[in-house]
Tab-separated table of C-alpha atoms in Angstrom:
chain	number	residue	atom	x	y	z
A	1	UNK	CA	0.000	0.000	0.000
A	2	UNK	CA	1.345	3.461	-0.894
A	3	UNK	CA	0.413	6.820	0.495
A	4	UNK	CA	1.636	9.753	-1.540
A	5	UNK	CA	1.889	13.100	0.232
A	6	UNK	CA	2.569	15.932	-2.147
A	7	UNK	CA	2.641	19.706	-2.381
A	8	UNK	CA	3.482	22.314	-4.969
A	9	UNK	CA	5.494	25.469	-4.529
A	10	UNK	CA	2.898	27.950	-5.775
A	11	UNK	CA	0.054	28.724	-3.346
A	12	UNK	CA	-2.584	31.129	-4.620
A	13	UNK	CA	-3.135	34.457	-2.895
A	14	UNK	CA	-6.550	36.028	-3.293
A	15	UNK	CA	-5.584	39.642	-3.947
A	16	UNK	CA	-3.895	40.025	-7.319
A	17	UNK	CA	-3.328	43.759	-6.774
A	18	UNK	CA	-1.071	43.096	-3.772
A	19	UNK	CA	0.618	39.974	-5.207
A	20	UNK	CA	1.227	40.915	-8.839
A	21	UNK	CA	4.980	40.258	-8.751
A	22	UNK	CA	4.396	36.911	-7.085
A	23	UNK	CA	2.682	35.673	-10.236
A	24	UNK	CA	4.576	37.659	-12.853
A	25	UNK	CA	7.942	39.484	-12.508
A	26	UNK	CA	6.979	41.830	-15.376
A	27	UNK	CA	4.859	43.794	-12.852
A	28	UNK	CA	7.968	44.914	-10.919
A	29	UNK	CA	8.059	48.706	-10.733
A	30	UNK	CA	4.902	48.990	-12.828
A	31	UNK	CA	3.337	51.602	-10.531
A	32	UNK	CA	6.368	53.913	-10.845
A	33	UNK	CA	6.518	54.090	-7.036
A	34	UNK	CA	8.386	52.352	-4.255
A	35	UNK	CA	5.924	49.835	-2.801
A	36	UNK	CA	5.734	47.300	0.006
A	37	UNK	CA	3.219	44.438	-0.034
A	38	UNK	CA	2.289	41.584	2.299
A	39	UNK	CA	0.112	38.574	1.469
A	40	UNK	CA	-1.070	35.777	3.723
A	41	UNK	CA	-3.148	32.631	3.329
A	42	UNK	CA	-4.218	30.451	6.262
A	43	UNK	CA	-6.114	27.194	5.821
A	44	UNK	CA	-7.300	25.163	8.801
A	45	UNK	CA	-8.146	21.484	8.492
A	46	UNK	CA	-9.402	18.844	10.916
A	47	UNK	CA	-7.229	15.856	10.061
A	48	UNK	CA	-8.917	12.953	8.360
A	49	UNK	CA	-7.874	9.677	10.004
A	50	UNK	CA	-7.322	6.331	8.286
A	51	UNK	CA	-6.996	3.043	10.186
A	52	UNK	CA	-3.817	1.260	9.119
A	53	UNK	CA	-3.187	-2.220	10.558
A	54	UNK	CA	-4.242	-1.211	14.029
A	55	UNK	CA	-2.634	2.226	13.839
A	56	UNK	CA	-3.816	5.629	12.703
A	57	UNK	CA	-2.504	7.524	9.700
A	58	UNK	CA	-3.314	11.185	9.302
A	59	UNK	CA	-3.982	11.045	5.608
A	60	UNK	CA	-3.528	14.571	4.279
A	61	UNK	CA	-1.608	16.748	6.738
A	62	UNK	CA	-0.342	19.115	4.009
A	63	UNK	CA	-3.800	20.683	3.760
A	64	UNK	CA	-3.277	22.415	7.092
A	65	UNK	CA	-1.308	25.265	5.544
A	66	UNK	CA	-0.039	28.769	6.248
A	67	UNK	CA	1.580	30.843	3.501
A	68	UNK	CA	2.832	34.416	3.488
A	69	UNK	CA	5.047	36.587	1.356
A	70	UNK	CA	6.606	40.042	1.425
A	71	UNK	CA	7.296	42.013	-1.772
A	72	UNK	CA	9.401	45.161	-2.154
A	73	UNK	CA	9.330	46.908	-5.531
A	74	UNK	CA	10.754	50.105	-6.986
A	75	UNK	CA	11.115	51.717	-10.402
A	76	UNK	CA	14.618	51.730	-11.863
A	77	UNK	CA	15.908	54.535	-14.069
A	78	UNK	CA	18.342	53.289	-16.709
A	79	UNK	CA	20.463	55.318	-19.108
A	80	UNK	CA	17.762	55.229	-21.787
A	81	UNK	CA	15.401	56.829	-19.202
A	82	UNK	CA	12.976	53.936	-19.528
A	83	UNK	CA	10.812	52.965	-16.570
A	84	UNK	CA	12.317	49.617	-15.638
A	85	UNK	CA	11.569	47.993	-12.303
A	86	UNK	CA	13.229	45.783	-9.727
A	87	UNK	CA	11.776	43.842	-6.816
A	88	UNK	CA	12.718	41.558	-3.951
A	89	UNK	CA	10.392	38.865	-2.625
A	90	UNK	CA	10.370	36.421	0.275
A	91	UNK	CA	7.777	33.649	0.520
A	92	UNK	CA	7.311	31.260	3.438
A	93	UNK	CA	5.215	28.090	3.051
A	94	UNK	CA	4.213	25.960	6.031
A	95	UNK	CA	2.479	22.971	4.438
A	96	UNK	CA	1.039	21.041	7.353
A	97	UNK	CA	2.863	20.119	10.511
A	98	UNK	CA	6.218	19.065	9.085
A	99	UNK	CA	6.742	20.434	5.585
A	100	UNK	CA	8.022	23.964	5.019
A	101	UNK	CA	9.892	26.001	2.427
A	102	UNK	CA	11.547	29.406	2.135
A	103	UNK	CA	11.807	31.179	-1.215
A	104	UNK	CA	13.980	34.205	-1.968
A	105	UNK	CA	13.537	35.917	-5.344
A	106	UNK	CA	14.781	38.933	-7.245
A	107	UNK	CA	12.633	40.319	-10.072
A	108	UNK	CA	13.436	42.653	-12.946
A	109	UNK	CA	11.177	44.206	-15.576
A	110	UNK	CA	11.768	46.413	-18.583
A	111	UNK	CA	9.415	47.968	-21.162
A	112	UNK	CA	10.058	46.471	-24.590
A	113	UNK	CA	7.318	48.091	-26.695
A	114	UNK	CA	5.505	51.389	-26.345
A	115	UNK	CA	2.004	51.251	-27.775
A	116	UNK	CA	-0.454	54.050	-28.486
A	117	UNK	CA	-2.401	53.569	-25.244
A	118	UNK	CA	0.019	51.596	-23.091
A	119	UNK	CA	3.181	49.523	-23.019
A	120	UNK	CA	4.376	45.907	-22.921
A	121	UNK	CA	6.919	44.861	-20.307
A	122	UNK	CA	9.247	41.857	-20.078
A	123	UNK	CA	10.016	40.398	-16.664
A	124	UNK	CA	12.663	37.987	-15.400
A	125	UNK	CA	12.992	36.424	-11.970
A	126	UNK	CA	15.593	34.231	-10.314
A	127	UNK	CA	14.811	32.480	-7.037
A	128	UNK	CA	16.305	30.122	-4.492
A	129	UNK	CA	14.035	27.758	-2.569
A	130	UNK	CA	15.008	25.738	0.486
A	131	UNK	CA	12.520	23.175	1.742
A	132	UNK	CA	12.412	20.705	4.614
A	133	UNK	CA	10.461	17.669	5.770
A	134	UNK	CA	10.641	17.357	9.550
A	135	UNK	CA	9.919	13.654	9.571
A	136	UNK	CA	10.555	13.335	13.297
A	137	UNK	CA	7.162	15.041	13.749
A	138	UNK	CA	5.619	12.632	11.257
A	139	UNK	CA	6.967	9.702	13.302
A	140	UNK	CA	5.186	10.952	16.404
A	141	UNK	CA	1.830	10.983	14.626
A	142	UNK	CA	1.962	7.686	12.756
A	143	UNK	CA	2.589	4.019	13.641
A	144	UNK	CA	5.783	3.554	11.587
A	145	UNK	CA	9.298	2.769	12.729
A	146	UNK	CA	11.096	6.065	13.482
A	147	UNK	CA	14.335	4.807	11.918
A	148	UNK	CA	12.669	4.705	8.506
A	149	UNK	CA	11.929	8.433	8.461
A	150	UNK	CA	14.689	11.005	8.757
A	151	UNK	CA	14.475	14.773	8.489
A	152	UNK	CA	14.990	15.709	4.855
A	153	UNK	CA	16.292	18.988	3.408
A	154	UNK	CA	17.013	20.146	-0.110
A	155	UNK	CA	17.039	23.273	-2.250
A	156	UNK	CA	16.345	24.370	-5.810
A	157	UNK	CA	17.113	27.283	-8.086
A	158	UNK	CA	14.313	28.463	-10.334
A	159	UNK	CA	13.600	31.139	-12.882
A	160	UNK	CA	10.448	32.792	-14.205
A	161	UNK	CA	9.849	34.773	-17.381
A	162	UNK	CA	6.799	36.957	-17.914
A	163	UNK	CA	5.125	39.481	-20.211
A	164	UNK	CA	2.477	42.035	-19.292
A	165	UNK	CA	0.496	44.875	-20.846
A	166	UNK	CA	-1.031	47.863	-19.080
A	167	UNK	CA	-2.853	50.852	-20.475
A	168	UNK	CA	-1.840	54.419	-19.704
A	169	UNK	CA	-4.811	55.030	-17.401
A	170	UNK	CA	-3.971	51.946	-15.277
A	171	UNK	CA	-7.530	50.642	-15.597
A	172	UNK	CA	-6.562	47.474	-17.474
A	173	UNK	CA	-3.623	45.090	-17.308
A	174	UNK	CA	-2.975	41.516	-18.375
A	175	UNK	CA	-0.016	39.182	-18.412
A	176	UNK	CA	1.422	35.703	-18.871
A	177	UNK	CA	4.336	34.007	-17.101
A	178	UNK	CA	6.129	30.660	-16.994
A	179	UNK	CA	8.108	29.236	-14.096
A	180	UNK	CA	10.613	26.420	-14.635
A	181	UNK	CA	10.524	22.958	-13.067
A	182	UNK	CA	12.459	21.079	-10.413
A	183	UNK	CA	11.315	18.006	-8.500
A	184	UNK	CA	12.573	16.023	-5.497
A	185	UNK	CA	11.062	12.835	-4.164
A	186	UNK	CA	11.964	9.991	-1.836
A	187	UNK	CA	10.275	6.930	-0.383
A	188	UNK	CA	10.377	5.114	2.926
A	189	UNK	CA	9.201	1.614	3.801
A	190	UNK	CA	7.993	-0.077	6.913
A	191	UNK	CA	7.029	-3.740	6.761
A	192	UNK	CA	4.597	-4.058	3.821
A	193	UNK	CA	3.783	-0.366	3.782
A	194	UNK	CA	5.325	2.248	1.508
A	195	UNK	CA	5.106	5.990	2.015
A	196	UNK	CA	6.204	8.270	-0.819
A	197	UNK	CA	7.093	11.852	-0.026
A	198	UNK	CA	7.029	14.093	-3.076
A	199	UNK	CA	7.941	17.777	-3.153
A	200	UNK	CA	7.467	19.308	-6.562
A	201	UNK	CA	8.487	22.575	-8.118
A	202	UNK	CA	6.798	21.991	-11.437
A	203	UNK	CA	6.194	24.206	-14.485
A	204	UNK	CA	3.579	26.819	-13.782
A	205	UNK	CA	2.007	28.720	-16.645
A	206	UNK	CA	0.028	31.690	-15.323
A	207	UNK	CA	-2.182	34.192	-17.102
A	208	UNK	CA	-4.113	37.062	-15.564
A	209	UNK	CA	-6.190	40.127	-16.340
A	210	UNK	CA	-7.706	42.953	-14.311
A	211	UNK	CA	-10.198	45.607	-15.429
A	212	UNK	CA	-11.465	48.597	-13.441
A	213	UNK	CA	-14.686	50.195	-14.706
A	214	UNK	CA	-15.891	53.561	-13.419
A	215	UNK	CA	-19.667	53.322	-13.013
A	216	UNK	CA	-20.086	56.856	-11.678
A	217	UNK	CA	-18.186	59.423	-9.671
A	218	UNK	CA	-18.569	57.340	-6.497
A	219	UNK	CA	-19.032	53.791	-7.791
A	220	UNK	CA	-16.584	51.496	-9.581
A	221	UNK	CA	-16.122	47.781	-10.140
A	222	UNK	CA	-12.945	45.738	-10.498
A	223	UNK	CA	-13.019	42.316	-12.173
A	224	UNK	CA	-9.928	40.126	-12.196
A	225	UNK	CA	-8.896	36.550	-12.849
A	226	UNK	CA	-5.806	34.411	-12.371
A	227	UNK	CA	-5.400	31.060	-14.134
A	228	UNK	CA	-2.526	28.663	-13.483
A	229	UNK	CA	-1.711	25.393	-15.199
A	230	UNK	CA	0.811	23.035	-13.645
A	231	UNK	CA	2.386	20.662	-16.143
A	232	UNK	CA	4.613	17.542	-16.276
A	233	UNK	CA	3.761	14.538	-14.125
A	234	UNK	CA	1.198	16.421	-12.033
A	235	UNK	CA	-1.486	18.207	-14.038
A	236	UNK	CA	-3.467	20.700	-12.044
A	237	UNK	CA	-5.468	23.720	-13.094
A	238	UNK	CA	-6.510	26.605	-10.885
A	239	UNK	CA	-8.810	29.447	-11.848
A	240	UNK	CA	-9.514	32.372	-9.547
A	241	UNK	CA	-12.294	34.847	-10.379
A	242	UNK	CA	-12.914	37.939	-8.291
A	243	UNK	CA	-15.313	40.863	-8.617
A	244	UNK	CA	-15.317	43.816	-6.201
A	245	UNK	CA	-17.758	46.731	-6.224
A	246	UNK	CA	-16.331	49.927	-4.700
A	247	UNK	CA	-18.223	52.841	-3.195
A	248	UNK	CA	-15.565	55.510	-2.905
A	249	UNK	CA	-12.789	53.659	-1.037
A	250	UNK	CA	-14.766	50.725	0.396
A	251	UNK	CA	-15.295	47.551	-1.575
A	252	UNK	CA	-17.407	44.401	-1.246
A	253	UNK	CA	-17.071	41.461	-3.594
A	254	UNK	CA	-17.020	37.726	-4.139
A	255	UNK	CA	-14.281	35.296	-5.123
A	256	UNK	CA	-14.395	31.828	-6.642
A	257	UNK	CA	-11.780	29.099	-7.143
A	258	UNK	CA	-12.405	26.269	-9.585
A	259	UNK	CA	-9.889	23.703	-8.317
A	260	UNK	CA	-11.555	21.994	-5.339
A	261	UNK	CA	-14.399	24.570	-5.525
A	262	UNK	CA	-14.161	27.434	-3.058
A	263	UNK	CA	-16.240	30.581	-2.817
A	264	UNK	CA	-16.362	33.449	-0.351
A	265	UNK	CA	-16.828	37.167	0.270
A	266	UNK	CA	-14.129	39.811	-0.116
A	267	UNK	CA	-13.851	43.040	1.861
A	268	UNK	CA	-11.571	45.701	0.382
A	269	UNK	CA	-10.310	49.201	1.038
A	270	UNK	CA	-8.377	51.299	-1.469
A	271	UNK	CA	-6.928	54.795	-1.262
A	272	UNK	CA	-4.271	56.576	-3.309
A	273	UNK	CA	-1.328	54.848	-1.618
A	274	UNK	CA	-2.813	52.123	0.566
A	275	UNK	CA	-4.738	49.014	-0.411
A	276	UNK	CA	-6.145	46.141	1.653
A	277	UNK	CA	-8.323	43.110	0.979
A	278	UNK	CA	-9.582	40.216	3.098
A	279	UNK	CA	-11.247	37.090	1.711
A	280	UNK	CA	-12.805	34.149	3.513
A	281	UNK	CA	-13.057	31.108	1.247
A	282	UNK	CA	-15.410	28.241	2.061
A	283	UNK	CA	-14.075	24.894	0.835
A	284	UNK	CA	-16.706	22.490	-0.520
A	285	UNK	CA	-14.404	19.479	-0.068
A	286	UNK	CA	-16.117	18.726	3.227
A	287	UNK	CA	-15.076	15.109	3.675
A	288	UNK	CA	-11.636	16.365	4.742
A	289	UNK	CA	-13.105	18.674	7.345
A	290	UNK	CA	-11.875	21.989	5.975
A	291	UNK	CA	-13.290	24.839	8.025
A	292	UNK	CA	-12.194	27.759	5.858
A	293	UNK	CA	-9.371	29.691	4.230
A	294	UNK	CA	-8.461	33.187	5.383
A	295	UNK	CA	-6.556	35.374	2.919
A	296	UNK	CA	-5.190	38.858	3.538
A	297	UNK	CA	-3.442	41.313	1.209
A	298	UNK	CA	-1.828	44.648	2.180
A	299	UNK	CA	0.042	47.140	0.021
A	300	UNK	CA	1.458	50.623	0.523
A	301	UNK	CA	3.022	52.841	-2.144
A	302	UNK	CA	5.516	55.536	-1.106
A	303	UNK	CA	6.396	58.740	-2.929
A	304	UNK	CA	7.995	58.330	-6.335
A	305	UNK	CA	11.785	58.418	-6.246
A	306	UNK	CA	13.433	61.591	-7.485
């Protein structure tokens, strides 16, 4: 009997406005201001138990997850006076009780084509990811021999390339990006049981779009979507749709995920420099006992550099 426990490196954050660089490095410096952003996702799960030859196996501990990232971005003035951008990003993933990873990335973007009503930017990102399985904690929860499970660490280097378009009025933007692939896996045995631990950094193709429509002087609506496709030996598709109606600075909306269907309300606040959104997602995959996903996005833009 085999139990495969797996996770991917790319959690989804609900607020695209505060996590643009996370999905596509071409957004670095796009706002022509120094900016600081924070994103967090917290998913609580009541562990589903499986009887295993008189013992108990906690079948899907990776679903108890906490992710957060911090993004710093600034425009970069080159000799040709073009509005390039550079950004730094740190992402922390706690996937369950004993799997975690730390990702450090540097992003760069540069306009490659100036159009009549906007421009197209090219983005590149290089990142280093260090991940760890603390199998000593797994041993305490499950009826296997401790000697078969040792703490496991490894690291990967990855790159991402992206393109994006934005119009001059900043009411519409769209982009595509592709992240490269690395994979690490190992197996452990105990008697007639086999447990496979698989950590994957697999190709992620991401596309996105966001449109802000002014309904009146006080009312506006923002519609956005993010779609990711994970390739190679694990094929997974995620689609996030979000619509927020704003009255002046306050917004109320709804968000939907297609992969393992989730839906929930979004509360938002947006001023000239500061932006915040909170989303509570209700997971319909009830047989695992999910009680909800809390997602928070914060962003502050400072004065433009001289």
